[in-house]
CSV table of C-alpha atoms and ligand atoms in Angstrom, one decimal:
chain,number,residue,atom,x,y,z
A,1,MET,CA,6.4,-11.3,-3.1
A,2,LYS,CA,5.6,-14.6,-1.4
A,3,ILE,CA,2.5,-15.5,0.6
A,4,ASP,CA,3.1,-18.7,2.5
A,5,GLY,CA,6.0,-19.5,0.3
A,6,ARG,CA,4.1,-19.0,-3.0
A,7,PRO,CA,5.1,-16.1,-5.2
A,8,TYR,CA,2.3,-13.7,-6.0
A,9,ARG,CA,1.7,-10.5,-7.9
A,10,SER,CA,-1.3,-8.3,-7.1
A,11,ILE,CA,-2.8,-8.7,-10.6
A,12,TRP,CA,-2.4,-11.4,-13.3
A,13,LEU,CA,-3.9,-12.7,-16.4
A,14,ASP,CA,-6.2,-15.8,-15.8
A,15,LYS,CA,-5.4,-19.2,-17.4
A,16,ASP,CA,-8.1,-18.5,-19.9
A,17,GLY,CA,-5.9,-15.8,-21.4
A,18,ARG,CA,-8.7,-13.3,-21.3
A,19,SER,CA,-10.0,-12.5,-17.8
A,20,VAL,CA,-7.8,-10.9,-15.1
A,21,VAL,CA,-7.4,-11.9,-11.5
A,22,VAL,CA,-6.7,-9.6,-8.6
A,23,ILE,CA,-6.3,-9.9,-4.8
A,24,ASP,CA,-9.4,-8.5,-3.1
A,25,GLN,CA,-7.8,-5.9,-0.8
A,26,THR,CA,-11.1,-5.1,0.9
A,27,ARG,CA,-11.0,-8.6,2.4
A,28,LEU,CA,-7.5,-8.4,3.9
A,29,PRO,CA,-6.1,-8.9,6.4
A,30,HIS,CA,-8.7,-11.4,7.7
A,31,SER,CA,-9.3,-13.2,4.5
A,32,PHE,CA,-7.2,-13.8,1.4
A,33,GLU,CA,-9.6,-13.9,-1.6
A,34,THR,CA,-9.1,-13.3,-5.3
A,35,ARG,CA,-11.6,-11.8,-7.8
A,36,ARG,CA,-11.9,-12.4,-11.5
A,37,LEU,CA,-12.5,-9.4,-13.7
A,38,VAL,CA,-14.3,-10.3,-16.9
A,39,MET,CA,-15.7,-7.1,-18.3
A,40,VAL,CA,-14.4,-3.5,-18.3
A,41,GLU,CA,-17.2,-2.7,-15.8
A,42,ASP,CA,-15.6,-5.3,-13.4
A,43,ALA,CA,-12.2,-3.5,-13.7
A,44,ALA,CA,-13.8,-0.1,-13.1
A,45,HIS,CA,-15.7,-1.4,-10.1
A,46,ALA,CA,-12.6,-3.0,-8.7
A,47,ILE,CA,-10.8,0.3,-8.8
A,48,SER,CA,-13.7,2.5,-7.5
A,49,SER,CA,-14.6,0.1,-4.7
A,50,MET,CA,-10.9,-0.3,-3.8
A,51,VAL,CA,-10.7,-4.1,-4.3
A,52,VAL,CA,-7.5,-2.8,-6.0
A,53,ARG,CA,-5.9,0.4,-4.9
A,54,GLY,CA,-2.6,2.1,-4.8
A,55,ALA,CA,-1.6,4.4,-7.7
A,56,PRO,CA,0.5,1.9,-9.7
A,57,LEU,CA,-1.9,-1.0,-9.4
A,58,ILE,CA,-4.8,1.3,-10.3
A,59,GLY,CA,-2.9,2.1,-13.5
A,60,ALA,CA,-2.2,-1.6,-14.3
A,61,THR,CA,-5.8,-2.6,-13.6
A,62,ALA,CA,-7.1,0.2,-15.9
A,63,ALA,CA,-4.8,-1.0,-18.7
A,64,TYR,CA,-6.2,-4.5,-18.4
A,65,GLY,CA,-9.7,-2.9,-18.2
A,66,VAL,CA,-9.2,-1.5,-21.7
A,67,ALA,CA,-8.1,-4.9,-22.9
A,68,LEU,CA,-11.3,-6.5,-21.4
A,69,ALA,CA,-13.4,-3.9,-23.1
A,70,LEU,CA,-11.8,-4.5,-26.5
A,71,ALA,CA,-12.1,-8.3,-26.2
A,72,GLU,CA,-15.9,-7.6,-26.1
A,73,ASP,CA,-16.0,-5.1,-28.9
A,74,PRO,CA,-12.8,-3.5,-30.4
A,75,SER,CA,-14.7,-0.6,-32.1
A,76,ASP,CA,-13.6,3.1,-31.8
A,77,ALA,CA,-16.7,3.9,-29.8
A,78,ASN,CA,-16.1,1.1,-27.3
A,79,LEU,CA,-12.5,2.0,-26.9
A,80,GLU,CA,-13.4,5.6,-26.0
A,81,ASN,CA,-16.3,4.5,-23.7
A,82,ALA,CA,-13.9,2.2,-21.8
A,83,ILE,CA,-11.3,4.9,-21.4
A,84,THR,CA,-13.9,7.4,-20.2
A,85,LEU,CA,-15.4,4.9,-17.7
A,86,LEU,CA,-12.0,3.8,-16.3
A,87,ALA,CA,-10.8,7.5,-16.1
A,88,SER,CA,-13.9,8.3,-13.9
A,89,THR,CA,-13.1,5.7,-11.2
A,90,ARG,CA,-10.7,7.6,-9.0
A,91,PRO,CA,-9.5,11.2,-9.6
A,92,THR,CA,-6.1,11.5,-7.8
A,93,ALA,CA,-3.6,8.8,-8.9
A,94,ALA,CA,-1.6,10.1,-11.9
A,95,ASN,CA,-0.9,6.5,-13.0
A,96,LEU,CA,-4.6,6.0,-14.0
A,97,ARG,CA,-4.5,8.7,-16.6
A,98,TRP,CA,-0.9,7.8,-17.6
A,99,ALA,CA,-2.0,4.2,-18.3
A,100,LEU,CA,-5.1,5.2,-20.2
A,101,GLU,CA,-3.3,7.8,-22.3
A,102,ASP,CA,-0.6,5.2,-23.1
A,103,LEU,CA,-3.2,2.6,-24.2
A,104,GLY,CA,-5.3,5.1,-26.1
A,105,ARG,CA,-2.2,6.5,-28.0
A,106,ARG,CA,-1.2,2.9,-29.1
A,107,LEU,CA,-4.6,1.6,-29.9
A,108,ARG,CA,-6.4,4.4,-31.7
A,109,PRO,CA,-4.3,4.2,-34.9
A,110,LEU,CA,-4.8,0.4,-35.2
A,111,ALA,CA,-7.3,-1.5,-37.2
A,112,THR,CA,-10.0,-3.0,-34.9
A,113,ASP,CA,-8.8,-6.6,-35.5
A,114,GLU,CA,-5.4,-5.7,-34.2
A,115,ARG,CA,-6.4,-4.0,-31.0
A,116,VAL,CA,-7.2,-6.8,-28.6
A,117,ALA,CA,-3.8,-8.5,-28.8
A,118,VAL,CA,-2.0,-5.2,-28.6
A,119,ALA,CA,-4.0,-4.1,-25.6
A,120,TYR,CA,-3.4,-7.3,-23.6
A,121,ARG,CA,0.3,-7.2,-24.6
A,122,ARG,CA,0.7,-3.6,-23.4
A,123,ALA,CA,-1.2,-4.3,-20.2
A,124,ALA,CA,1.2,-7.2,-19.4
A,125,GLU,CA,4.1,-5.0,-20.3
A,126,ILE,CA,2.9,-2.2,-17.9
A,127,CYS,CA,2.8,-4.8,-15.2
A,128,ASP,CA,6.3,-6.1,-15.9
A,129,GLU,CA,7.6,-2.6,-16.2
A,130,ASP,CA,6.0,-1.7,-12.8
A,131,VAL,CA,7.9,-4.7,-11.2
A,132,ALA,CA,11.2,-3.5,-12.7
A,133,ILE,CA,10.5,0.1,-11.7
A,134,ASN,CA,9.8,-0.8,-8.1
A,135,ARG,CA,12.8,-3.1,-7.9
A,136,ALA,CA,14.9,-0.1,-9.0
A,137,ILE,CA,13.2,2.1,-6.4
A,138,GLY,CA,14.0,-0.5,-3.8
A,139,GLU,CA,17.7,-0.5,-4.8
A,140,HIS,CA,18.0,3.3,-4.7
A,141,GLY,CA,16.1,3.5,-1.5
A,142,LEU,CA,18.2,0.8,0.1
A,143,THR,CA,21.2,3.1,0.0
A,144,LEU,CA,19.3,5.6,2.2
A,145,VAL,CA,18.4,2.8,4.7
A,146,GLU,CA,22.0,1.7,4.7
A,147,GLU,CA,23.2,5.2,5.4
A,148,ALA,CA,20.7,5.4,8.3
A,149,ALA,CA,22.0,2.0,9.6
A,150,ASP,CA,25.7,3.1,9.2
A,151,GLY,CA,27.4,3.3,12.5
A,152,LYS,CA,24.3,2.2,14.4
A,153,ASP,CA,24.4,-1.2,15.9
A,154,SER,CA,20.7,-0.9,16.8
A,155,THR,CA,17.6,-1.2,14.7
A,156,VAL,CA,16.7,1.3,11.9
A,157,ASN,CA,13.2,2.6,12.7
A,158,VAL,CA,11.2,3.7,9.7
A,159,LEU,CA,7.7,5.3,9.7
A,160,THR,CA,5.4,4.8,6.8
A,161,HIS,CA,1.9,5.9,6.1
A,162,CYS,CA,-0.9,4.1,4.2
A,163,ASN,CA,0.1,1.1,2.0
A,164,ALA,CA,2.8,1.7,-0.5
A,165,GLY,CA,3.9,-1.9,-0.5
A,166,TRP,CA,3.5,-4.7,-3.1
A,167,LEU,CA,-0.3,-4.7,-2.8
A,168,ALA,CA,-0.3,-1.0,-4.0
A,169,THR,CA,1.8,-1.9,-7.0
A,170,VAL,CA,2.2,-5.1,-9.2
A,171,ASP,CA,5.1,-6.3,-7.0
A,172,TRP,CA,7.7,-5.0,-4.5
A,173,GLY,CA,5.9,-1.7,-3.7
A,174,THR,CA,7.4,1.7,-3.7
A,175,ALA,CA,8.0,2.9,-0.1
A,176,LEU,CA,8.3,-0.6,1.2
A,177,ALA,CA,10.6,-1.9,-1.5
A,178,PRO,CA,13.8,-0.5,0.1
A,179,LEU,CA,12.6,-1.9,3.5
A,180,TYR,CA,12.1,-5.4,2.1
A,181,MET,CA,15.6,-5.2,0.5
A,182,ALA,CA,17.2,-3.9,3.7
A,183,HIS,CA,15.5,-6.7,5.7
A,184,ASP,CA,16.6,-9.3,3.2
A,185,LYS,CA,20.1,-8.0,3.4
A,186,GLY,CA,20.3,-8.5,7.1
A,187,ILE,CA,19.8,-4.9,8.2
A,188,THR,CA,17.6,-4.8,11.3
A,189,VAL,CA,14.6,-2.7,10.2
A,190,HIS,CA,11.5,-2.0,12.3
A,191,VAL,CA,8.6,-0.3,10.7
A,192,TRP,CA,6.1,2.0,12.5
A,193,VAL,CA,2.9,1.5,10.5
A,194,ASP,CA,0.4,4.3,10.6
A,195,GLU,CA,-3.1,2.7,10.8
A,196,THR,CA,-4.3,5.2,8.1
A,197,ARG,CA,-7.9,5.9,9.0
A,198,PRO,CA,-10.5,5.8,7.6
A,199,ARG,CA,-9.8,2.7,5.5
A,200,ASN,CA,-6.8,1.5,7.5
A,201,GLN,CA,-4.6,0.6,4.7
A,202,GLY,CA,-1.7,0.6,7.1
A,203,ALA,CA,-3.3,-1.5,9.8
A,204,ALA,CA,-4.9,-3.9,7.4
A,205,LEU,CA,-2.5,-4.1,4.4
A,206,THR,CA,0.9,-2.8,5.3
A,207,ALA,CA,0.9,-4.8,8.5
A,208,TRP,CA,-0.3,-7.9,6.6
A,209,GLU,CA,2.5,-7.6,4.0
A,210,LEU,CA,5.2,-7.0,6.5
A,211,ALA,CA,4.0,-9.9,8.6
A,212,ARG,CA,4.0,-12.2,5.6
A,213,HIS,CA,7.6,-11.2,4.8
A,214,GLY,CA,8.8,-11.4,8.4
A,215,VAL,CA,9.6,-7.7,8.8
A,216,PRO,CA,9.3,-6.4,12.4
A,217,HIS,CA,6.6,-3.8,12.6
A,218,THR,CA,4.3,-2.0,15.0
A,219,VAL,CA,1.0,-0.5,14.1
A,220,ILE,CA,0.4,3.0,15.6
A,221,VAL,CA,-2.6,5.3,15.6
A,222,ASP,CA,-2.3,8.0,13.0
A,223,ASN,CA,-1.6,10.7,15.7
A,224,ALA,CA,1.3,8.9,17.3
A,225,GLY,CA,4.0,9.7,14.7
A,226,GLY,CA,4.8,13.2,16.0
A,227,HIS,CA,5.3,11.9,19.5
A,228,LEU,CA,7.6,9.1,18.4
A,229,MET,CA,9.7,11.5,16.3
A,230,GLN,CA,10.1,13.8,19.3
A,231,GLN,CA,11.3,10.8,21.4
A,232,GLY,CA,14.0,9.9,18.8
A,233,MET,CA,12.2,6.7,17.9
A,234,VAL,CA,12.0,7.3,14.1
A,235,ASP,CA,15.2,7.4,12.0
A,236,LEU,CA,13.4,8.1,8.8
A,237,CYS,CA,10.0,8.2,7.1
A,238,ILE,CA,9.2,6.8,3.7
A,239,THR,CA,5.8,7.1,2.1
A,240,GLY,CA,4.5,6.6,-1.4
A,241,THR,CA,2.7,9.2,-3.5
A,242,ASP,CA,-0.3,9.2,-5.9
A,243,ARG,CA,0.8,12.2,-7.9
A,244,THR,CA,4.0,14.2,-7.8
A,245,THR,CA,4.1,17.6,-9.5
A,246,ALA,CA,6.9,18.8,-11.8
A,247,ARG,CA,8.3,20.9,-8.9
A,248,GLY,CA,8.2,17.9,-6.5
A,249,ASP,CA,5.1,18.5,-4.4
A,250,VAL,CA,3.6,15.2,-3.5
A,251,CYS,CA,0.0,14.2,-3.1
A,252,ASN,CA,-0.5,11.1,-1.0
A,253,LYS,CA,-2.9,9.5,1.5
A,254,ILE,CA,-4.6,11.9,3.9
A,255,GLY,CA,-2.3,12.5,6.9
A,256,THR,CA,1.0,12.3,5.0
A,257,TYR,CA,1.4,16.1,5.2
A,258,LEU,CA,1.1,16.1,9.0
A,259,LYS,CA,3.8,13.4,9.2
A,260,ALA,CA,6.1,15.5,7.0
A,261,LEU,CA,5.5,18.5,9.2
A,262,ALA,CA,6.4,16.5,12.3
A,263,ALA,CA,9.4,15.1,10.5
A,264,GLY,CA,10.6,18.5,9.5
A,265,ASP,CA,10.2,19.8,13.1
A,266,ASN,CA,12.3,16.9,14.5
A,267,ASP,CA,15.0,16.7,11.8
A,268,VAL,CA,13.8,13.3,10.7
A,269,PRO,CA,14.4,12.7,7.0
A,270,PHE,CA,11.2,12.4,5.1
A,271,TYR,CA,11.5,10.5,1.8
A,272,VAL,CA,8.9,9.9,-0.8
A,273,ALA,CA,9.2,6.9,-3.2
A,274,LEU,CA,7.6,7.0,-6.6
A,275,PRO,CA,7.6,5.3,-10.0
A,276,HIS,CA,8.0,7.7,-12.9
A,277,PRO,CA,4.4,7.3,-14.2
A,278,THR,CA,3.3,9.0,-10.9
A,279,ILE,CA,4.9,12.3,-12.0
A,280,ASP,CA,2.4,14.7,-13.5
A,281,TRP,CA,4.6,16.9,-15.6
A,282,THR,CA,1.5,19.1,-16.5
A,283,LEU,CA,1.1,20.2,-12.9
A,284,GLU,CA,3.4,22.6,-11.0
A,285,ASP,CA,1.6,23.4,-7.8
A,286,GLY,CA,0.4,20.5,-5.7
A,287,ALA,CA,-2.6,22.6,-4.6
A,288,ASP,CA,-4.0,22.0,-8.1
A,289,THR,CA,-4.1,18.2,-7.6
A,290,PRO,CA,-7.7,16.8,-7.6
A,291,ILE,CA,-8.4,15.5,-4.1
A,292,GLU,CA,-10.8,12.6,-4.0
A,293,GLN,CA,-13.6,12.8,-1.4
A,294,ARG,CA,-15.1,9.5,-0.5
A,295,ALA,CA,-18.3,8.4,1.1
A,296,GLU,CA,-19.1,9.5,4.7
A,297,ASP,CA,-19.7,5.9,5.7
A,298,GLU,CA,-16.0,5.1,5.6
A,299,VAL,CA,-15.5,7.6,8.5
A,300,LEU,CA,-18.7,7.0,10.4
A,301,THR,CA,-18.3,3.2,10.6
A,302,ILE,CA,-15.6,0.6,11.0
A,303,THR,CA,-15.5,-3.0,10.0
A,304,GLY,CA,-13.5,-5.7,11.7
A,305,ARG,CA,-13.6,-9.2,13.0
A,306,ASP,CA,-15.1,-9.9,16.4
A,307,GLU,CA,-13.9,-12.4,18.9
A,308,ALA,CA,-16.0,-15.1,17.4
A,309,GLY,CA,-14.3,-14.5,14.1
A,310,GLN,CA,-17.4,-12.9,12.6
A,311,GLU,CA,-16.9,-9.8,10.4
A,312,THR,CA,-18.9,-6.9,11.8
A,313,LYS,CA,-19.5,-3.3,10.9
A,314,VAL,CA,-20.1,-0.9,13.8
A,315,ALA,CA,-21.0,2.7,14.0
A,316,LEU,CA,-18.4,5.1,15.5
A,317,THR,CA,-20.4,8.3,15.8
A,318,PRO,CA,-23.7,9.5,17.1
A,319,ALA,CA,-26.6,9.0,14.8
A,320,GLY,CA,-27.0,12.1,12.6
A,321,SER,CA,-23.3,13.2,12.8
A,322,ARG,CA,-21.9,14.0,9.4
A,323,ALA,CA,-18.4,13.2,8.2
A,324,ALA,CA,-16.0,14.6,5.7
A,325,ASN,CA,-13.7,12.1,3.9
A,326,TYR,CA,-10.8,13.8,2.1
A,327,ALA,CA,-8.8,10.9,0.9
A,328,PHE,CA,-5.5,12.7,0.0
A,329,ASP,CA,-3.4,15.7,1.0
A,330,VAL,CA,-0.5,17.5,-0.5
A,331,THR,CA,3.0,17.7,1.1
A,332,PRO,CA,4.9,20.7,-0.4
A,333,ALA,CA,8.3,19.9,-1.8
A,334,ARG,CA,10.1,21.9,0.9
A,335,LEU,CA,9.1,19.3,3.5
A,336,VAL,CA,10.4,16.4,1.4
A,337,THR,CA,14.1,15.5,2.1
A,338,ALA,CA,14.4,13.6,-1.2
A,339,LEU,CA,12.4,11.7,-3.9
A,340,ILE,CA,13.3,8.1,-4.5
A,341,THR,CA,12.5,7.3,-8.1
A,342,ASP,CA,13.3,4.4,-10.4
A,343,ARG,CA,16.1,6.5,-11.9
A,344,GLY,CA,17.7,7.4,-8.6
A,345,VAL,CA,17.3,9.7,-5.6
A,346,CYS,CA,16.9,13.4,-6.2
A,347,GLU,CA,16.0,16.7,-4.5
A,348,ALA,CA,12.2,17.3,-4.5
A,349,SER,CA,12.3,20.2,-6.9
A,350,ARG,CA,12.0,20.8,-10.6
A,351,LYS,CA,15.7,21.0,-10.9
A,352,GLY,CA,16.1,17.7,-9.0
A,353,LEU,CA,13.6,15.9,-11.1
A,354,LEU,CA,15.1,17.2,-14.3
A,355,THR,CA,18.5,15.8,-13.4
A,356,LEU,CA,16.9,12.4,-13.5
A,357,PHE,CA,14.4,13.0,-16.3
A,358,PRO,CA,16.2,15.5,-18.6
A,359,GLU,CA,14.0,14.6,-21.5
A,360,ARG,CA,11.1,16.3,-19.7
A,361,GLY,CA,12.9,19.7,-19.6
A,362,GLY,CA,10.7,21.1,-22.4
A,363,GLU,CA,7.5,20.2,-20.5
A,364,ALA,CA,8.0,21.6,-17.1
A,365,SER,CA,7.2,25.3,-16.9
A,366,SER,CA,9.8,27.6,-15.5
A,367,SER,CA,8.6,29.1,-12.2
B,1,LIG,O1,-6.6,5.3,-1.5
B,1,LIG,P1,-5.4,4.4,-1.8
B,1,LIG,O2,-5.3,3.2,-0.9
B,1,LIG,O3,-5.4,4.0,-3.3
B,1,LIG,O4,-4.1,5.3,-1.6
B,1,LIG,C1,-2.9,4.7,-1.8
B,1,LIG,C2,-1.8,5.6,-1.3
B,1,LIG,O5,-2.0,6.7,-0.9
B,1,LIG,C3,-0.4,5.1,-1.6
B,1,LIG,O6,0.5,5.7,-0.6
B,1,LIG,C4,0.0,5.6,-3.0
B,1,LIG,O7,-0.9,5.1,-3.9
B,1,LIG,C5,1.4,5.2,-3.3
B,1,LIG,S1,1.4,3.5,-3.6
B,1,LIG,C6,2.6,2.9,-4.3
C-alpha cells in the first residue's frame, strides 16, 4: 500500500541483504518510524512487544528471525534455539507456528553452509506469498461487498474490529483487502472502526491505514457496534482471525465475539477473512485455542499525544486496582456467516473448509 504516494510493505530486507526492516507499529498513528532487526532476539522482541503484530506479519517476522539467527550461526543447536525463542513470543496466532514449522522442515535436513541462503529465500517467499494470498482474499471478499452494494445507491457500511489491514500482514491485509478493492473500484464504502481497547489497534492503526488510502471511516468505542447494528447502520461486518479451527471456529482480538453476537441478533452478515496459514487443522474446538493474556499495564494506562504534541502516558484507574488483559476471544462457527479465504468464500464449518482445502480431508477429525 502507499504512504504519501510511496509503496510500502510492512516488512522488508534491508539494503545490506542481511538485516530486516519493519514499521514500528507501537509508534503509529502519531509517528511513522522503522526499526532494523539485526539479531534473532530483535525479531523476537519486535513480535512480543508488538512493534509488529497481526497473525500473518508475526509469521513473516518469525521466518526472517530464523534467517537472522542462522546468519550468526547456522548450527543445529542455534536453529533449534531460534525456533524455540520465536515460538515463545506470542501464543495465539497460528501463523507463527506455521512459519516456524515450515522453516524448520526445510532447514533441518540441509548442511549448515546451505542454511542461511535457504532461510532468507524462504522468508522472502513467505512474504511474497502473503501478498498474493491477501490479494486473493480481497478479490473474493469484494464480491460480498458488491452484493451488499447491489441495488443500494447509498454507502455500504462495514464494521471491523482490531487491525486486519496491511499493517497486520505483509501487504493488503485480510479483512481490509476487500474494502480497499471496493473503494478503488468506486463503490462507496464507509468503515466503522472499533477502537479495540486496550491497545487500540482500530483507533491507531486501522484508522491510520484507511486515512492514508482515503477510505471514509469513523472510529467508534468498542461498545457502540451493537447499537449501530440495531439502528440499521451496519450492512456487514468483516474481521480477521489469528487462528481458525478445522470446524471454522475463529479466534480473534478480544471483543470480536460480542460483535458476532450482535450481528447475529440483528441479521447483519458477519464475515471473517483469513489466509490459509491461519487455519489450525489440528484443532477442532475453538475453546482449545491458547488465549494470550498480556500485561495489566495495557488496561490500566493509556498513551496518547497531548495538545502540545507531547506523547503522554496516563493512568485510567484508581491506584491499586487490578486488571485482567485477555487479548483474544473465540467466535463459534455458528455465528460466522462465511469465511473469506484465499481460495474462495465458504461456510464456517469443516465441510465448508474442506470444499476449498480438500487435501486436508485426512487431517480434520470427524465430529
Ligand atoms: O494482538 P494483535 O494486534 O496481533 O491482534 C491482531 C488481530 O487480532 C487481527 O485481527 C488478526 O491478527 C488478523 S490480522 C490479518
